[in-house]
Every structure is written in structure tokens, then in C-alpha cells.
mmCIF file of C-alpha atoms in Angstrom:
data_model
loop_
_atom_site.group_PDB
_atom_site.id
_atom_site.type_symbol
_atom_site.label_atom_id
_atom_site.label_comp_id
_atom_site.label_asym_id
_atom_site.label_seq_id
_atom_site.Cartn_x
_atom_site.Cartn_y
_atom_site.Cartn_z
ATOM 1 C CA MET A 4 86.119 134.650 56.003
ATOM 2 C CA CYS A 5 85.273 134.631 52.303
ATOM 3 C CA ALA A 6 82.802 133.009 49.966
ATOM 4 C CA ALA A 7 83.857 129.777 48.307
ATOM 5 C CA PRO A 8 84.691 130.030 44.602
ATOM 6 C CA VAL A 9 81.948 128.947 42.238
ATOM 7 C CA ALA A 10 82.643 127.169 38.973
ATOM 8 C CA ALA A 11 81.957 129.120 35.800
ATOM 9 C CA GLY A 12 78.840 128.169 33.893
ATOM 10 C CA LEU A 13 76.678 127.200 36.879
ATOM 11 C CA PRO A 14 73.175 128.721 37.077
ATOM 12 C CA ARG A 15 73.108 132.058 38.823
ATOM 13 C CA PRO A 16 71.540 131.986 42.294
ATOM 14 C CA GLY A 17 68.316 133.749 43.177
ATOM 15 C CA GLU A 18 68.328 136.893 45.306
ATOM 16 C CA ASP A 19 68.203 135.200 48.719
ATOM 17 C CA ALA A 20 70.834 132.628 47.761
ATOM 18 C CA LEU A 21 73.002 135.365 46.253
ATOM 19 C CA ILE A 22 72.961 137.279 49.533
ATOM 20 C CA ALA A 23 73.645 134.162 51.590
ATOM 21 C CA ARG A 24 76.519 133.055 49.364
ATOM 22 C CA TYR A 25 78.373 136.273 48.675
ATOM 23 C CA PHE A 26 77.417 138.899 51.243
ATOM 24 C CA ALA A 27 76.410 137.165 54.474
ATOM 25 C CA PRO A 28 80.047 136.047 54.977
ATOM 26 C CA LEU A 29 81.006 139.741 54.984
ATOM 27 C CA ALA A 30 78.471 140.666 57.672
ATOM 28 C CA LEU A 31 80.784 140.093 60.639
ATOM 29 C CA ALA A 32 79.448 142.691 63.095
ATOM 30 C CA PRO A 33 76.909 141.422 65.640
ATOM 31 C CA GLY A 34 74.463 144.149 64.641
ATOM 32 C CA ALA A 35 74.271 142.761 61.104
ATOM 33 C CA ALA A 36 72.534 139.573 62.346
ATOM 34 C CA GLY A 37 74.132 137.602 59.528
ATOM 35 C CA LEU A 38 71.922 139.511 57.036
ATOM 36 C CA LEU A 39 68.933 137.462 58.209
ATOM 37 C CA ASP A 40 66.954 140.637 58.857
ATOM 38 C CA ASP A 41 65.975 143.814 57.005
ATOM 39 C CA ALA A 42 67.885 146.086 59.368
ATOM 40 C CA ALA A 43 71.114 146.393 61.324
ATOM 41 C CA VAL A 44 71.035 147.330 65.004
ATOM 42 C CA LEU A 45 73.985 149.225 66.501
ATOM 43 C CA PRO A 46 74.551 150.667 69.984
ATOM 44 C CA ALA A 47 73.886 154.410 70.020
ATOM 45 C CA ASP A 48 74.362 155.235 73.699
ATOM 46 C CA GLY A 49 73.697 153.649 77.074
ATOM 47 C CA ALA A 50 69.937 153.813 76.655
ATOM 48 C CA SER A 51 69.258 153.311 72.965
ATOM 49 C CA ASP A 52 70.205 151.496 69.779
ATOM 50 C CA GLN A 53 70.360 152.801 66.237
ATOM 51 C CA VAL A 54 68.435 150.887 63.566
ATOM 52 C CA LEU A 55 69.627 151.161 59.958
ATOM 53 C CA THR A 56 67.879 149.858 56.868
ATOM 54 C CA THR A 57 68.204 150.445 53.138
ATOM 55 C CA ASP A 58 66.045 149.712 50.105
ATOM 56 C CA ALA A 59 66.284 150.843 46.509
ATOM 57 C CA ILE A 60 63.454 151.234 43.998
ATOM 58 C CA ALA A 61 63.936 151.173 40.228
ATOM 59 C CA VAL A 62 61.768 152.174 37.281
ATOM 60 C CA GLY A 63 59.923 149.240 35.731
ATOM 61 C CA VAL A 64 60.387 147.132 38.873
ATOM 62 C CA HIS A 65 58.963 149.090 41.806
ATOM 63 C CA PHE A 66 57.197 151.926 40.007
ATOM 64 C CA LEU A 67 55.979 152.662 36.492
ATOM 65 C CA PRO A 68 57.586 155.190 34.124
ATOM 66 C CA ASP A 69 54.541 157.482 34.217
ATOM 67 C CA ASP A 70 54.279 157.640 38.014
ATOM 68 C CA ALA A 71 54.394 161.182 39.381
ATOM 69 C CA PRO A 72 57.839 162.202 40.710
ATOM 70 C CA GLY A 73 56.448 163.126 44.116
ATOM 71 C CA GLU A 74 54.891 159.668 44.453
ATOM 72 C CA ILE A 75 58.177 157.984 43.507
ATOM 73 C CA ALA A 76 59.928 160.006 46.217
ATOM 74 C CA ARG A 77 57.303 159.093 48.814
ATOM 75 C CA LYS A 78 57.489 155.391 47.962
ATOM 76 C CA ALA A 79 61.291 155.374 48.208
ATOM 77 C CA LEU A 80 61.148 156.866 51.694
ATOM 78 C CA ARG A 81 58.116 154.981 52.961
ATOM 79 C CA VAL A 82 59.315 151.475 52.101
ATOM 80 C CA ASN A 83 62.303 152.139 54.350
ATOM 81 C CA LEU A 84 60.223 153.622 57.152
ATOM 82 C CA SER A 85 58.158 150.425 56.982
ATOM 83 C CA ASP A 86 61.272 148.411 57.900
ATOM 84 C CA LEU A 87 61.845 150.656 60.916
ATOM 85 C CA ALA A 88 58.254 150.147 62.062
ATOM 86 C CA ALA A 89 58.699 146.370 61.951
ATOM 87 C CA LYS A 90 61.695 146.691 64.291
ATOM 88 C CA GLY A 91 59.643 148.762 66.748
ATOM 89 C CA ALA A 92 61.871 151.760 65.985
ATOM 90 C CA ARG A 93 61.118 155.443 65.615
ATOM 91 C CA PRO A 94 62.524 157.184 62.508
ATOM 92 C CA TYR A 95 65.169 159.880 62.810
ATOM 93 C CA GLY A 96 66.532 160.637 59.339
ATOM 94 C CA TYR A 97 67.636 159.218 56.011
ATOM 95 C CA LEU A 98 70.326 159.222 53.333
ATOM 96 C CA LEU A 99 69.338 159.494 49.681
ATOM 97 C CA THR A 100 71.124 158.210 46.579
ATOM 98 C CA LEU A 101 69.473 159.375 43.379
ATOM 99 C CA ALA A 102 70.529 157.899 40.022
ATOM 100 C CA LEU A 103 69.007 160.136 37.344
ATOM 101 C CA PRO A 104 68.627 159.270 33.631
ATOM 102 C CA ASP A 105 70.145 161.534 31.006
ATOM 103 C CA ASP A 106 66.798 163.157 30.166
ATOM 104 C CA TRP A 107 65.929 164.374 33.667
ATOM 105 C CA ARG A 108 64.255 167.779 33.932
ATOM 106 C CA GLU A 109 64.411 170.382 36.667
ATOM 107 C CA ASP A 110 60.610 170.510 37.041
ATOM 108 C CA TRP A 111 60.625 166.733 37.602
ATOM 109 C CA LEU A 112 63.327 167.080 40.269
ATOM 110 C CA ALA A 113 61.462 169.931 41.974
ATOM 111 C CA ALA A 114 58.317 167.777 42.228
ATOM 112 C CA PHE A 115 60.409 164.844 43.530
ATOM 113 C CA ALA A 116 61.923 167.050 46.258
ATOM 114 C CA ALA A 117 58.465 168.400 47.137
ATOM 115 C CA GLY A 118 57.241 164.850 47.694
ATOM 116 C CA LEU A 119 60.138 164.209 50.056
ATOM 117 C CA ALA A 120 59.450 167.466 51.885
ATOM 118 C CA ASP A 121 55.804 166.505 52.431
ATOM 119 C CA ASP A 122 56.731 163.132 53.879
ATOM 120 C CA GLN A 123 59.533 164.561 56.010
ATOM 121 C CA ALA A 124 56.956 166.769 57.670
ATOM 122 C CA ALA A 125 54.451 163.908 57.997
ATOM 123 C CA PHE A 126 56.897 161.442 59.544
ATOM 124 C CA GLY A 127 59.239 163.743 61.440
ATOM 125 C CA VAL A 128 62.461 162.884 59.615
ATOM 126 C CA SER A 129 65.249 164.852 57.936
ATOM 127 C CA LEU A 130 67.530 164.265 54.990
ATOM 128 C CA LEU A 131 71.031 163.687 56.339
ATOM 129 C CA GLY A 132 73.074 163.353 53.140
ATOM 130 C CA GLY A 133 73.548 161.123 50.126
ATOM 131 C CA ASP A 134 74.722 161.125 46.519
ATOM 132 C CA THR A 135 73.418 162.054 43.069
ATOM 133 C CA ILE A 136 74.712 160.281 39.958
ATOM 134 C CA ARG A 137 73.840 159.655 36.316
ATOM 135 C CA ALA A 138 71.980 156.416 35.577
ATOM 136 C CA ALA A 139 72.448 155.028 32.082
ATOM 137 C CA GLY A 140 69.903 152.275 32.777
ATOM 138 C CA GLY A 141 67.003 154.372 34.100
ATOM 139 C CA LEU A 142 65.901 156.077 37.285
ATOM 140 C CA THR A 143 66.893 154.385 40.568
ATOM 141 C CA VAL A 144 66.307 155.765 44.061
ATOM 142 C CA SER A 145 68.002 154.334 47.147
ATOM 143 C CA VAL A 146 67.193 155.410 50.706
ATOM 144 C CA THR A 147 68.952 154.430 53.912
ATOM 145 C CA ALA A 148 66.685 155.124 56.866
ATOM 146 C CA ILE A 149 67.942 155.531 60.431
ATOM 147 C CA GLY A 150 65.816 155.067 63.516
ATOM 148 C CA THR A 151 66.165 154.652 67.250
ATOM 149 C CA VAL A 152 64.873 152.117 69.745
ATOM 150 C CA ALA A 153 65.489 151.409 73.426
ATOM 151 C CA ARG A 154 68.661 149.397 74.032
ATOM 152 C CA GLY A 155 68.052 145.732 73.224
ATOM 153 C CA ALA A 156 64.403 146.268 72.281
ATOM 154 C CA ALA A 157 64.566 145.994 68.463
ATOM 155 C CA VAL A 158 62.308 143.202 67.199
ATOM 156 C CA ARG A 159 64.035 140.729 64.905
ATOM 157 C CA ARG A 160 62.626 138.256 62.408
ATOM 158 C CA THR A 161 64.808 135.467 63.830
ATOM 159 C CA THR A 162 63.080 135.128 67.212
ATOM 160 C CA GLY A 163 59.726 133.555 66.369
ATOM 161 C CA ARG A 164 58.816 130.342 68.233
ATOM 162 C CA PRO A 165 56.165 127.632 67.722
ATOM 163 C CA GLY A 166 52.823 128.510 69.293
ATOM 164 C CA GLN A 167 53.089 132.255 68.719
ATOM 165 C CA ARG A 168 50.126 133.833 66.986
ATOM 166 C CA LEU A 169 50.615 135.495 63.602
ATOM 167 C CA PHE A 170 49.152 138.969 63.105
ATOM 168 C CA VAL A 171 49.089 141.299 60.115
ATOM 169 C CA THR A 172 48.274 144.983 60.219
ATOM 170 C CA GLY A 173 45.888 146.647 57.808
ATOM 171 C CA THR A 174 44.710 144.798 54.723
ATOM 172 C CA ILE A 175 46.548 142.460 52.380
ATOM 173 C CA GLY A 176 46.723 142.362 48.591
ATOM 174 C CA ASP A 177 45.562 145.896 47.789
ATOM 175 C CA ALA A 178 48.812 146.949 46.135
ATOM 176 C CA ALA A 179 49.151 143.808 44.012
ATOM 177 C CA LEU A 180 45.565 144.208 42.833
ATOM 178 C CA GLY A 181 46.152 147.906 42.198
ATOM 179 C CA LEU A 182 49.051 147.042 39.930
ATOM 180 C CA ARG A 183 46.852 144.524 38.080
ATOM 181 C CA LEU A 184 44.277 147.247 37.516
ATOM 182 C CA ARG A 185 46.906 149.564 36.075
ATOM 183 C CA ARG A 186 48.113 146.857 33.702
ATOM 184 C CA ASP A 187 44.611 145.699 32.697
ATOM 185 C CA GLU A 188 42.386 148.737 32.191
ATOM 186 C CA ALA A 189 39.277 146.602 31.610
ATOM 187 C CA LEU A 190 39.615 144.643 34.864
ATOM 188 C CA ALA A 191 37.798 147.167 37.051
ATOM 189 C CA ALA A 192 34.776 147.211 34.752
ATOM 190 C CA ARG A 193 34.687 143.404 34.480
ATOM 191 C CA ALA A 194 34.678 143.124 38.272
ATOM 192 C CA GLY A 195 32.105 145.867 38.785
ATOM 193 C CA LEU A 196 34.415 148.100 40.808
ATOM 194 C CA SER A 197 33.365 151.667 41.390
ATOM 195 C CA PRO A 198 35.816 154.404 40.340
ATOM 196 C CA ALA A 199 36.514 155.051 44.028
ATOM 197 C CA GLU A 200 37.331 151.372 44.676
ATOM 198 C CA ALA A 201 39.630 151.185 41.662
ATOM 199 C CA ALA A 202 41.366 154.411 42.708
ATOM 200 C CA PHE A 203 41.846 153.095 46.262
ATOM 201 C CA LEU A 204 43.595 149.936 45.046
ATOM 202 C CA ALA A 205 45.771 151.840 42.574
ATOM 203 C CA GLU A 206 46.783 154.325 45.267
ATOM 204 C CA ARG A 207 47.808 151.492 47.596
ATOM 205 C CA TYR A 208 50.403 150.381 45.026
ATOM 206 C CA VAL A 209 51.727 153.874 44.410
ATOM 207 C CA ARG A 210 51.775 155.156 47.989
ATOM 208 C CA PRO A 211 52.618 152.649 50.775
ATOM 209 C CA ARG A 212 51.548 153.376 54.329
ATOM 210 C CA PRO A 213 54.366 152.631 56.769
ATOM 211 C CA ARG A 214 52.789 151.419 60.002
ATOM 212 C CA LEU A 215 54.859 153.537 62.342
ATOM 213 C CA ASP A 216 51.863 154.004 64.636
ATOM 214 C CA ALA A 217 52.089 150.272 65.422
ATOM 215 C CA ALA A 218 55.804 150.411 66.315
ATOM 216 C CA ASP A 219 55.262 150.785 70.055
ATOM 217 C CA ALA A 220 52.896 147.801 70.217
ATOM 218 C CA ILE A 221 55.312 145.739 68.121
ATOM 219 C CA ARG A 222 58.205 146.608 70.392
ATOM 220 C CA ARG A 223 56.255 145.844 73.580
ATOM 221 C CA HIS A 224 54.514 142.621 72.547
ATOM 222 C CA ALA A 225 55.894 141.018 69.348
ATOM 223 C CA ALA A 226 58.510 138.274 69.585
ATOM 224 C CA ALA A 227 59.390 138.577 65.880
ATOM 225 C CA ALA A 228 58.288 140.865 63.068
ATOM 226 C CA MET A 229 59.010 142.013 59.536
ATOM 227 C CA ASP A 230 57.288 144.151 56.978
ATOM 228 C CA ILE A 231 55.498 142.521 54.066
ATOM 229 C CA SER A 232 57.207 143.832 50.955
ATOM 230 C CA ASP A 233 57.391 140.755 48.720
ATOM 231 C CA GLY A 234 54.044 139.108 49.458
ATOM 232 C CA LEU A 235 52.436 137.656 52.584
ATOM 233 C CA ALA A 236 53.062 133.984 51.756
ATOM 234 C CA GLY A 237 56.665 134.495 50.730
ATOM 235 C CA ASP A 238 57.615 136.852 53.531
ATOM 236 C CA LEU A 239 56.002 134.527 56.063
ATOM 237 C CA ALA A 240 58.235 131.794 54.660
ATOM 238 C CA ARG A 241 61.237 134.106 55.162
ATOM 239 C CA LEU A 242 60.304 134.800 58.780
ATOM 240 C CA CYS A 243 59.839 131.084 59.406
ATOM 241 C CA ALA A 244 63.191 130.216 57.790
ATOM 242 C CA ALA A 245 64.962 132.847 59.898
ATOM 243 C CA SER A 246 63.249 131.642 63.097
ATOM 244 C CA GLY A 247 63.492 127.902 62.384
ATOM 245 C CA THR A 248 59.731 127.344 62.461
ATOM 246 C CA GLY A 249 56.820 126.466 60.227
ATOM 247 C CA ALA A 250 53.437 128.187 60.060
ATOM 248 C CA VAL A 251 49.786 127.695 59.281
ATOM 249 C CA ILE A 252 47.582 130.592 58.220
ATOM 250 C CA GLU A 253 43.949 130.586 57.118
ATOM 251 C CA ARG A 254 42.930 132.407 53.955
ATOM 252 C CA ALA A 255 39.545 133.276 55.445
ATOM 253 C CA ARG A 256 41.275 135.226 58.238
ATOM 254 C CA VAL A 257 43.507 137.292 55.951
ATOM 255 C CA PRO A 258 42.074 140.827 56.100
ATOM 256 C CA LEU A 259 40.913 142.320 52.798
ATOM 257 C CA SER A 260 39.713 145.803 52.024
ATOM 258 C CA PRO A 261 36.155 146.068 50.647
ATOM 259 C CA ALA A 262 37.583 146.878 47.212
ATOM 260 C CA ALA A 263 39.887 143.856 47.221
ATOM 261 C CA ARG A 264 37.105 141.589 48.476
ATOM 262 C CA ARG A 265 34.828 142.710 45.634
ATOM 263 C CA LEU A 266 37.568 142.186 43.071
ATOM 264 C CA VAL A 267 38.515 138.648 44.144
ATOM 265 C CA ALA A 268 34.840 137.698 44.441
ATOM 266 C CA ALA A 269 34.459 138.617 40.774
ATOM 267 C CA GLU A 270 37.858 137.208 39.739
ATOM 268 C CA PRO A 271 38.767 134.292 42.103
ATOM 269 C CA GLY A 272 41.879 133.630 40.026
ATOM 270 C CA LEU A 273 43.373 136.743 41.643
ATOM 271 C CA TRP A 274 43.664 135.080 45.072
ATOM 272 C CA PRO A 275 47.314 134.072 44.478
ATOM 273 C CA ALA A 276 48.125 137.723 43.740
ATOM 274 C CA VAL A 277 46.504 138.729 47.040
ATOM 275 C CA LEU A 278 48.438 136.165 49.073
ATOM 276 C CA ALA A 279 51.762 136.260 47.237
ATOM 277 C CA GLY A 280 51.862 139.658 45.536
ATOM 278 C CA GLY A 281 54.197 142.349 46.792
ATOM 279 C CA ASP A 282 54.095 145.966 47.945
ATOM 280 C CA ASP A 283 51.702 145.560 50.894
ATOM 281 C CA TYR A 284 54.129 147.159 53.388
ATOM 282 C CA GLU A 285 51.995 145.953 56.256
ATOM 283 C CA ILE A 286 53.585 144.354 59.333
ATOM 284 C CA LEU A 287 53.701 140.609 59.981
ATOM 285 C CA ALA A 288 54.200 139.953 63.697
ATOM 286 C CA ALA A 289 54.597 136.784 65.754
ATOM 287 C CA VAL A 290 53.084 137.416 69.189
ATOM 288 C CA PRO A 291 53.085 135.110 72.234
ATOM 289 C CA PRO A 292 49.471 134.015 72.800
ATOM 290 C CA GLU A 293 49.327 135.554 76.273
ATOM 291 C CA ARG A 294 50.183 138.955 74.719
ATOM 292 C CA ALA A 295 47.904 138.689 71.696
ATOM 293 C CA GLY A 296 44.995 140.614 73.248
ATOM 294 C CA ASP A 297 47.211 143.446 74.452
ATOM 295 C CA PHE A 298 48.939 143.648 71.082
ATOM 296 C CA ALA A 299 45.695 143.877 69.100
ATOM 297 C CA GLY A 300 44.256 146.359 71.594
ATOM 298 C CA GLU A 301 47.253 148.680 71.478
ATOM 299 C CA VAL A 302 47.339 148.612 67.683
ATOM 300 C CA ALA A 303 43.646 149.483 67.653
ATOM 301 C CA ALA A 304 44.246 152.317 70.124
ATOM 302 C CA ALA A 305 46.821 153.687 67.669
ATOM 303 C CA GLY A 306 44.126 153.869 64.984
ATOM 304 C CA LEU A 307 45.101 150.701 63.089
ATOM 305 C CA VAL A 308 43.872 147.125 62.899
ATOM 306 C CA ALA A 309 45.849 143.923 63.508
ATOM 307 C CA CYS A 310 44.246 140.594 62.563
ATOM 308 C CA ASP A 311 45.212 137.143 63.876
ATOM 309 C CA ILE A 312 45.638 134.957 60.783
ATOM 310 C CA GLY A 313 47.409 131.851 62.094
ATOM 311 C CA VAL A 314 50.191 130.402 64.182
ATOM 312 C CA LEU A 315 53.876 129.480 64.049
ATOM 313 C CA THR A 316 54.425 125.728 64.234
ATOM 314 C CA ALA A 317 57.221 123.245 64.825
ATOM 315 C CA GLY A 318 58.947 121.941 61.713
ATOM 316 C CA SER A 319 59.439 123.853 58.477
ATOM 317 C CA SER A 320 56.173 123.556 56.537
ATOM 318 C CA VAL A 321 54.440 126.860 55.715
ATOM 319 C CA ASP A 322 50.797 126.279 54.758
ATOM 320 C CA VAL A 323 47.957 128.510 53.669
ATOM 321 C CA LEU A 324 44.630 126.745 54.233
ATOM 322 C CA ASP A 325 41.386 127.320 52.370
ATOM 323 C CA GLU A 326 37.972 127.507 54.013
ATOM 324 C CA ALA A 327 37.783 123.691 54.134
ATOM 325 C CA GLY A 328 41.163 123.386 55.826
ATOM 326 C CA ARG A 329 42.985 122.219 52.685
ATOM 327 C CA PRO A 330 46.438 123.585 51.733
ATOM 328 C CA LEU A 331 46.289 126.078 48.887
ATOM 329 C CA PRO A 332 48.781 125.962 45.989
ATOM 330 C CA VAL A 333 50.003 129.491 46.691
ATOM 331 C CA GLY A 334 53.549 130.289 45.645
ATOM 332 C CA LYS A 335 55.423 130.751 48.926
ATOM 333 C CA ALA A 336 58.655 132.012 47.407
ATOM 334 C CA PRO A 337 58.855 135.781 47.871
ATOM 335 C CA PHE A 338 59.473 138.050 44.938
ATOM 336 C CA GLN A 339 63.076 137.690 43.803
ATOM 337 C CA HIS A 340 64.958 140.203 41.659
ATOM 338 C CA PHE A 341 67.117 137.451 40.117
#
């Protein structure tokens, strides 16, 4: 099987279309799921499966040039652990590919490795191997994370069905607002944020929190799940497209942190960034209604919060409703690199 030739001069496809056109035809193994998911699932032994996922982060796209090296290392690892959590998997180890610019320094690399060491201890994983190369175009870090799950228990994004309730863990929009604060130094003062509130939002962009403590509840009760990396509205649209459903969510039920709530109250024009901005790394889960109470209770028992924000529907429409029940003009296309 191969991709059909494309005539020269046609517009280049976006990221999702690029994957579907050129790489999905190469994903022939059953565990690849046609590249409709963030992870591959392979048999490990008679009782368990191996879950593999990979994400890269690049300077100027996923982190800023002045971010601390230890924070860059943590983000590279954590965004991959977030994918494992959404599959209901437990992390085991990771591979690291590090593309360093010409002007790298040993003190920078020592701080980067220290950040990895801290997170290895926190999340119980080990470096398993990788590669180090020179990057003419700027720093890029790629991690492949490996986890385990009981045989056949990995939660896919392709198995949502109409009528299932939609839950998100944690709070939404903090990271996107934190990035806005870093790019607009006067925004915090205009909105009346305290220094602690501004620092909280900025930290949420720099240092994701993979929801591994929710993995057991996801595995036991969720019918479909994915992590929210490219914005709630867009990633919900991805889950719906993979599952062949639509969805309705209510803006008033989307959980916000106190800092985010204060900021959007002062600057209502930031609502689209909350709903469609990236880097949340929370979990979006579709849960059968009869399991919704158990799911929320088990997440709470793990020290987290999961909020019911809407429902999967028949058809293909994905709507975000305002407080009056009217569809909001929120961009539903997830962040695309191309």
C-alpha cells in the first residue's frame, strides 16, 4: 500500500491531512490503529500490553528560548507521560533524542539532565536509550515513552459513542493564558492579577502535569480518552472524528482555575484562548453515563478533579454552547504545525 502521487504546485496539507495522506498508509500493524490515536499498543506478554507514544518539542514552538533547561527537559518528558495516562497505562521508561544547537554549553546540558533526573524519580521511569545530534535549526527534544497496561485494556480515542458523558480533569486554559502573560507583560496588571496568580498561570505553560494518578480510573471506566495538548475544542473535535460522533459541551461547565477565571472576567476576549489554546495536558474522557459517578469518585480519591462538561452526540457537529445555550464561534480546529 502506498500514498497516491500528488501533483506539483498544489497547496500543502495541514498536519492532520499530512499524516492521513502520507503516513497512515504505512501504519499496517494492528497496534498502530491507523494512526488515529496518540499511541501504539503492542502485546508484551500474556497478561499485558506495551503502550508506546512519541512527541517532540522545539524552541519557539513549544517552549521559549529563555526557558530554563531543566524545565524544557521536564516538559519533553511530561507531555509524553500525559499520553500514557490517557491510555490508562503506567509509565516504564523512555527514549530521548536531543538535537543540540551549535552554541550548547555543558552547564546547560547538566541542568537539562538534572531536570530529567528529578522527573524520573517523581514518575518512576528510566532512560532506556536514544540519540544526540547537532541541530542547525535550533534546539529540538524528542521523547518516546513506553508504558504498560493490562492486555486489551488500553483506552483508545476511537471508541466513543453517542450518549457518553464528557469529562475533563483539572482546569482548562491555564497554559494558554500563561503564555499570553509571558508575551504581554502588561496583561497581568490590566486584569488585576496578583503576582501569585500570574506565576501560577505561567508555570502551567512551562511545566505540564501529566495526570497519571487518573490512569486507573480512566482504564476502568472511560470508553474513550485522549490528552488535551492542542486545545479543548480542537482535541474534542479530533476525538469525535476518530469515534464517528458529534459533541455538545457547555462553556459554563468547563473548569477554570481561580487565576484563569479572574483573567477572563477582566478580558472576556481571552475566552477563545481558554477553549482552543494548547498545552493543557489534561485528560478528556468519554464515560458511559452509568459509570460517570464511579469515574468522578475514583479520580477524586486519587487527589484530582474530573468535571462533566457535556456529551457525545450522534452526527458530526461539535458545539460549544454559551450560558444562553447558543453555539460559540470558537475555533474547533486543533493547533496544526503546518
